[in-house]
Coordinates of C-alpha atoms and ligand atoms in Angstrom, one line a residue:
M470 CA 35.3 -32.6 58.1
K471 CA 32.0 -30.7 58.2
I472 CA 31.6 -27.6 60.3
I473 CA 28.3 -28.7 61.7
E474 CA 29.9 -31.8 63.2
E475 CA 32.5 -29.7 65.0
V476 CA 30.0 -27.5 66.8
K477 CA 27.4 -30.1 67.7
E478 CA 27.6 -29.6 71.5
A479 CA 28.1 -25.9 71.4
K480 CA 25.7 -23.4 73.0
T481 CA 27.8 -20.4 72.2
I482 CA 30.0 -19.8 69.1
G483 CA 32.3 -17.0 68.3
I484 CA 33.9 -16.1 64.9
S485 CA 36.7 -13.7 63.9
G486 CA 39.3 -13.0 61.3
H487 CA 42.3 -10.8 60.9
I488 CA 43.0 -7.2 61.6
R489 CA 42.5 -4.8 58.6
P490 CA 40.0 -7.4 57.2
D491 CA 40.0 -7.8 53.4
G492 CA 37.3 -9.3 51.1
D493 CA 38.2 -12.9 51.9
C494 CA 38.3 -12.3 55.6
V495 CA 35.0 -10.4 55.7
G496 CA 33.4 -12.9 53.2
S497 CA 34.4 -16.0 55.2
V498 CA 33.6 -14.6 58.6
M499 CA 30.1 -13.4 57.4
S500 CA 29.2 -16.5 55.4
L501 CA 30.0 -18.7 58.3
Y502 CA 28.1 -16.4 60.6
L503 CA 25.0 -16.4 58.4
Y504 CA 25.2 -20.2 57.9
L505 CA 25.5 -21.0 61.6
K506 CA 22.8 -18.6 62.6
K507 CA 20.4 -20.2 60.1
E508 CA 21.4 -23.8 60.9
L509 CA 21.5 -23.4 64.7
P510 CA 18.8 -21.0 65.7
D511 CA 19.0 -21.9 69.4
V512 CA 22.8 -21.3 69.6
R513 CA 24.3 -17.9 70.3
V514 CA 26.6 -17.0 67.4
D515 CA 28.7 -13.8 67.6
V516 CA 31.0 -12.3 65.1
Y517 CA 33.9 -10.0 65.9
L518 CA 35.9 -8.0 63.4
E519 CA 37.5 -4.6 62.9
Q520 CA 35.0 -2.3 61.0
P521 CA 35.0 -3.6 57.4
A522 CA 35.2 -1.2 54.4
E523 CA 32.0 0.3 53.2
I524 CA 32.0 -1.7 50.0
F525 CA 31.1 -4.8 52.1
G526 CA 27.9 -3.1 53.2
C527 CA 26.1 -5.3 50.6
I528 CA 26.6 -8.4 52.8
K529 CA 23.6 -9.3 54.8
D530 CA 23.7 -8.5 58.6
I531 CA 27.2 -7.0 58.3
N532 CA 26.0 -4.4 60.9
E533 CA 25.8 -7.3 63.4
I534 CA 29.6 -7.5 63.6
H535 CA 30.9 -6.6 67.1
T536 CA 33.7 -4.2 66.5
D537 CA 34.3 -3.8 70.3
F538 CA 36.3 -6.7 71.6
E539 CA 35.8 -5.9 75.3
T540 CA 33.8 -8.8 76.7
D541 CA 34.1 -11.5 79.3
M542 CA 32.4 -14.1 77.1
V543 CA 33.9 -17.5 77.0
Y544 CA 32.7 -19.3 73.9
D545 CA 32.2 -23.1 73.6
V546 CA 33.7 -22.9 70.1
F547 CA 35.6 -20.1 68.5
F548 CA 36.6 -19.9 64.8
T549 CA 39.6 -18.0 63.5
L550 CA 39.3 -17.6 59.8
D551 CA 41.8 -16.5 57.2
C552 CA 44.7 -16.0 59.7
N553 CA 46.7 -17.4 62.6
T554 CA 46.1 -16.2 66.1
D555 CA 48.8 -13.5 65.9
R556 CA 46.7 -11.4 63.5
L557 CA 43.4 -11.7 65.5
G558 CA 44.0 -8.4 67.2
G559 CA 41.4 -7.7 69.8
A560 CA 39.7 -11.1 69.3
Q561 CA 42.8 -13.0 70.3
P562 CA 41.9 -13.4 74.0
L563 CA 38.4 -14.6 73.0
F564 CA 40.0 -17.3 70.8
E565 CA 42.5 -18.3 73.5
R566 CA 40.0 -18.9 76.2
A567 CA 37.4 -20.7 74.1
G568 CA 36.5 -24.3 74.9
K569 CA 37.3 -25.5 71.4
K570 CA 39.4 -23.5 69.0
I571 CA 39.0 -24.0 65.2
N572 CA 41.4 -22.5 62.7
I573 CA 40.5 -22.4 59.0
D574 CA 42.9 -20.7 56.6
H575 CA 44.7 -20.9 53.3
H576 CA 47.9 -19.0 54.2
I577 CA 51.0 -21.1 53.7
S578 CA 52.7 -19.3 56.7
N579 CA 49.9 -20.4 59.1
T580 CA 51.2 -23.3 61.3
G581 CA 47.7 -23.8 62.8
C582 CA 46.6 -22.4 66.2
G583 CA 43.5 -24.3 67.0
D584 CA 42.5 -27.7 68.5
V585 CA 41.2 -28.3 65.0
N586 CA 43.2 -26.9 62.1
I587 CA 42.2 -26.9 58.5
I588 CA 45.0 -25.1 56.6
E589 CA 45.0 -25.7 52.8
P590 CA 47.5 -23.3 51.1
E591 CA 46.6 -24.5 47.6
R592 CA 43.1 -22.9 48.1
S593 CA 42.5 -19.6 46.3
S594 CA 40.8 -18.2 49.4
T595 CA 39.4 -19.1 52.8
C596 CA 36.0 -18.8 51.3
E597 CA 36.7 -21.5 48.8
L598 CA 37.9 -23.8 51.6
L599 CA 34.9 -22.9 53.7
Y600 CA 32.5 -23.8 50.9
E601 CA 33.9 -27.4 51.1
L602 CA 33.2 -27.6 54.8
L603 CA 29.5 -26.4 54.6
D604 CA 26.5 -28.4 53.6
V605 CA 25.9 -27.0 50.1
S606 CA 22.2 -27.9 50.3
K607 CA 21.9 -25.5 53.2
L608 CA 23.3 -22.4 51.4
D609 CA 21.2 -19.5 50.4
E610 CA 21.7 -16.5 48.1
E611 CA 23.1 -14.3 50.9
I612 CA 25.6 -16.9 52.1
A613 CA 26.6 -17.6 48.5
K614 CA 27.2 -13.9 47.9
A615 CA 29.5 -13.5 50.9
L616 CA 31.5 -16.6 49.8
Y617 CA 31.7 -15.3 46.2
I618 CA 33.0 -11.9 47.4
G619 CA 35.8 -13.7 49.3
I620 CA 36.8 -15.8 46.4
I621 CA 36.9 -13.0 43.8
H622 CA 38.9 -10.7 46.1
D623 CA 41.6 -13.2 46.9
C624 CA 42.1 -14.5 43.4
G625 CA 41.7 -11.1 41.7
V626 CA 38.6 -12.1 39.9
F627 CA 40.1 -15.4 38.8
Q628 CA 43.2 -13.8 37.5
Y629 CA 45.9 -14.9 40.0
S630 CA 47.7 -18.2 39.9
N631 CA 45.9 -19.4 43.0
T632 CA 42.8 -19.9 40.8
S633 CA 42.2 -23.6 40.2
P634 CA 39.6 -25.5 38.3
R635 CA 37.9 -26.1 41.6
T636 CA 37.7 -22.3 42.2
F637 CA 35.7 -21.9 39.0
Q638 CA 33.5 -24.9 39.8
I639 CA 32.6 -23.4 43.2
A640 CA 32.1 -20.0 41.7
A641 CA 29.8 -21.6 39.1
E642 CA 27.7 -23.2 41.9
L643 CA 27.6 -19.9 43.8
I644 CA 26.3 -17.8 41.0
K645 CA 23.4 -20.2 40.5
F646 CA 21.9 -18.6 43.6
G647 CA 21.1 -15.6 41.3
F648 CA 22.9 -12.6 42.9
D649 CA 24.2 -10.0 40.5
F650 CA 27.8 -11.1 40.4
S651 CA 28.8 -8.6 37.7
K652 CA 27.7 -5.7 39.8
L653 CA 29.3 -7.3 42.9
I654 CA 32.7 -7.5 41.1
D655 CA 32.5 -3.8 40.0
E656 CA 31.3 -2.4 43.3
T657 CA 33.4 -4.4 45.7
F658 CA 36.6 -5.0 43.6
Y659 CA 37.2 -2.6 40.7
E660 CA 35.4 0.6 41.7
K661 CA 37.5 3.3 43.3
T662 CA 36.5 6.7 44.7
Y663 CA 38.0 9.8 43.2
V664 CA 40.5 10.2 46.0
Q665 CA 41.4 6.5 46.0
S666 CA 42.2 6.9 42.3
Q667 CA 44.2 10.1 42.9
I668 CA 46.4 8.6 45.6
M669 CA 47.0 5.6 43.4
G670 CA 48.0 8.0 40.7
R671 CA 50.5 9.7 43.0
A672 CA 51.9 6.4 44.2
L673 CA 52.5 5.2 40.6
L674 CA 54.0 8.6 39.7
E675 CA 56.4 8.5 42.6
S676 CA 57.4 4.8 42.2
I677 CA 61.0 3.9 41.7
R678 CA 62.3 0.9 39.7
F679 CA 65.5 -0.9 40.6
M680 CA 67.3 -4.1 39.7
E681 CA 67.0 -3.3 36.0
G682 CA 63.3 -2.7 36.3
K683 CA 62.6 -6.1 37.9
C684 CA 61.6 -4.5 41.2
I685 CA 59.4 -1.5 41.9
V686 CA 58.7 0.3 45.1
S687 CA 56.4 3.1 46.2
M688 CA 55.3 4.6 49.4
V689 CA 52.6 6.9 50.8
D690 CA 53.4 8.8 53.9
R691 CA 51.1 10.0 56.7
K692 CA 51.1 13.6 55.5
T693 CA 49.8 12.6 52.0
M694 CA 47.2 10.3 53.5
D695 CA 46.0 13.2 55.7
F696 CA 46.0 15.6 52.7
Y697 CA 43.7 13.3 50.7
H698 CA 41.7 12.3 53.8
V699 CA 42.3 8.6 53.2
G700 CA 43.0 5.6 55.4
P701 CA 44.7 2.2 54.8
K702 CA 41.6 0.7 53.2
D703 CA 41.8 3.4 50.4
L704 CA 45.3 2.1 49.4
D705 CA 44.1 -1.3 48.3
G706 CA 45.0 -2.2 44.8
I707 CA 48.1 0.1 44.5
V708 CA 50.6 -2.8 44.9
N709 CA 48.7 -4.9 42.3
Q710 CA 48.9 -2.0 39.9
L711 CA 52.7 -1.8 40.4
R712 CA 53.1 -5.5 39.9
I713 CA 51.5 -5.5 36.4
I714 CA 54.0 -3.0 35.1
K715 CA 55.9 -4.5 32.2
G716 CA 59.2 -6.1 33.3
V717 CA 58.4 -6.1 37.0
E718 CA 58.9 -9.3 38.9
C719 CA 58.4 -8.0 42.3
A720 CA 56.4 -5.0 43.6
I721 CA 56.6 -3.4 47.0
F722 CA 54.2 -0.8 48.4
M723 CA 54.3 0.6 51.9
Y724 CA 52.4 3.2 53.8
E725 CA 53.4 4.9 57.1
V726 CA 51.5 3.7 60.1
G727 CA 53.5 5.5 62.8
T728 CA 56.9 7.1 63.4
L729 CA 59.4 5.0 61.6
E730 CA 56.8 2.2 61.1
Y731 CA 55.5 1.0 57.8
K732 CA 52.9 -1.5 56.6
V733 CA 54.5 -3.3 53.7
S734 CA 52.6 -5.1 50.9
M735 CA 54.6 -7.3 48.4
R736 CA 53.5 -8.9 45.1
S737 CA 55.5 -11.3 42.9
C738 CA 55.0 -12.6 39.4
G739 CA 56.4 -16.0 40.5
E740 CA 60.1 -15.7 40.5
V741 CA 60.3 -14.3 44.0
D742 CA 58.7 -16.0 47.0
V743 CA 57.5 -12.9 48.9
A744 CA 55.9 -15.0 51.7
A745 CA 59.4 -16.1 52.7
I746 CA 60.6 -12.5 52.8
A747 CA 57.5 -11.3 54.7
V748 CA 58.0 -14.1 57.3
K749 CA 61.7 -13.0 57.8
F750 CA 60.3 -9.6 58.9
G751 CA 57.6 -11.0 61.1
G752 CA 54.7 -11.1 58.6
G753 CA 53.4 -13.7 56.2
G754 CA 51.1 -14.5 53.3
H755 CA 51.3 -16.3 50.1
V756 CA 54.2 -16.9 47.6
R757 CA 52.9 -14.2 45.3
A758 CA 51.2 -11.9 47.8
A759 CA 52.5 -11.2 51.3
G760 CA 52.9 -8.5 53.8
C761 CA 54.6 -7.4 57.1
T762 CA 55.1 -4.4 59.3
M763 CA 58.6 -2.9 59.4
N764 CA 60.3 -0.4 61.6
G765 CA 63.0 2.0 60.4
T766 CA 63.2 4.6 57.7
Y767 CA 61.7 4.0 54.3
H768 CA 65.1 3.7 52.7
D769 CA 66.4 1.2 55.3
N770 CA 63.3 -0.9 54.7
I771 CA 63.8 -0.9 50.9
N772 CA 67.4 -1.8 51.4
N773 CA 66.5 -4.7 53.7
L774 CA 63.8 -6.0 51.4
S775 CA 65.8 -5.6 48.2
K776 CA 68.7 -7.6 49.7
Q777 CA 66.3 -10.5 50.2
I778 CA 64.8 -10.2 46.8
E779 CA 68.2 -10.0 45.2
E780 CA 69.3 -13.1 47.0
Q781 CA 66.4 -15.0 45.6
L782 CA 66.7 -13.6 42.1
L783 CA 70.4 -14.5 41.9
S784 CA 70.2 -17.9 43.5
Ligands
LIG2132 P1 48.1 -7.3 51.5 O1 49.4 -7.0 50.9 O2 47.0 -7.3 50.5 O3 47.8 -6.6 52.8 O4 48.3 -8.8 52.0 C1 48.7 -9.9 51.1 C2 48.7 -11.2 51.8 O5 49.6 -11.2 52.9 C3 47.3 -11.5 52.4 O6 47.0 -12.8 52.3 C4 47.5 -11.1 53.9 O7 46.7 -11.8 54.7 C5 49.0 -11.4 54.1 N1 49.6 -10.4 55.0 C6 49.7 -9.1 54.9 N2 50.3 -8.5 55.9 C7 50.6 -9.5 56.8 C8 51.2 -9.5 58.1 O8 51.6 -8.5 58.7 N3 51.3 -10.8 58.7 C9 50.8 -11.9 58.1 N4 51.0 -13.1 58.7 N5 50.3 -11.9 56.9 C10 50.1 -10.7 56.2
LIG2133 MN1 42.5 -14.9 52.3

């Protein structure tokens, strides 16, 4: 399938991705946006997304994103990238009422919500999958950069097990466009502000190991986030840092989003299928990286999650 074939008749096209957009979500949405705008100058193309983190300011035309979802528009074609319809947030009604719905994703928990569904869980990222659906001869440096950002973010700069030979081949093609990929990796992936580093330090300091050190959990509450003046976007990377602690099989990180409500991130080194656990609690993701939102006290949530982890580790 090629994207351009799917939008041949369209006069209006909408694009969106998931709430709390990460690098792959922003990268895929923006690369498709830039591509379609260039290829179809007579078509109205709009992109909807929650405000991306400042680090993505290097992506061309990122300020053209509509962060306000209040519109009566009915699009001929609407793309949902990097998620299922349940995580579209404010863009969900736009997707539902579109003439043709297209869903492109690499999450194993996605059952497909479009008239056209391209779901390939073995892909490192939605950006990698999207690359295969675009006409490579029509790419330019800005589109390539957005795709590259998505790939490196979802495979931890080619570190995670979702990285395949194809991931490297595509990355090799993309860096031929000449953008400064080394700077891009530093500035969008590794670099942390001082307070981001401080709050990560606190989360590591206050982490607790259990199951003989095979599991580790940490939490940041509202009060602490307010003290450091940080939001959810500033907590990225904490769970990954917990996972790479020696002996850890499964890492859990949560932050308070409301009264008795926590956003949970889980990471596994391979023995535990965290996607299966996240799905049980209404979330989703990948075998080694998944998340959900849980209600209840912090300790109840740890108990409920650890029961699931234990079941898997003992089976
Ligand atoms: P993170 O822990 O970095 O927020 O997310 C890890 C992976 O799980 C990502 O692929 C993300 O899209 C997915 N994920 C995180 N939270 C949720 C959720 O609440 N629902 C679903 N379906 N997927 C989630
Ligand atoms: Mn992704």
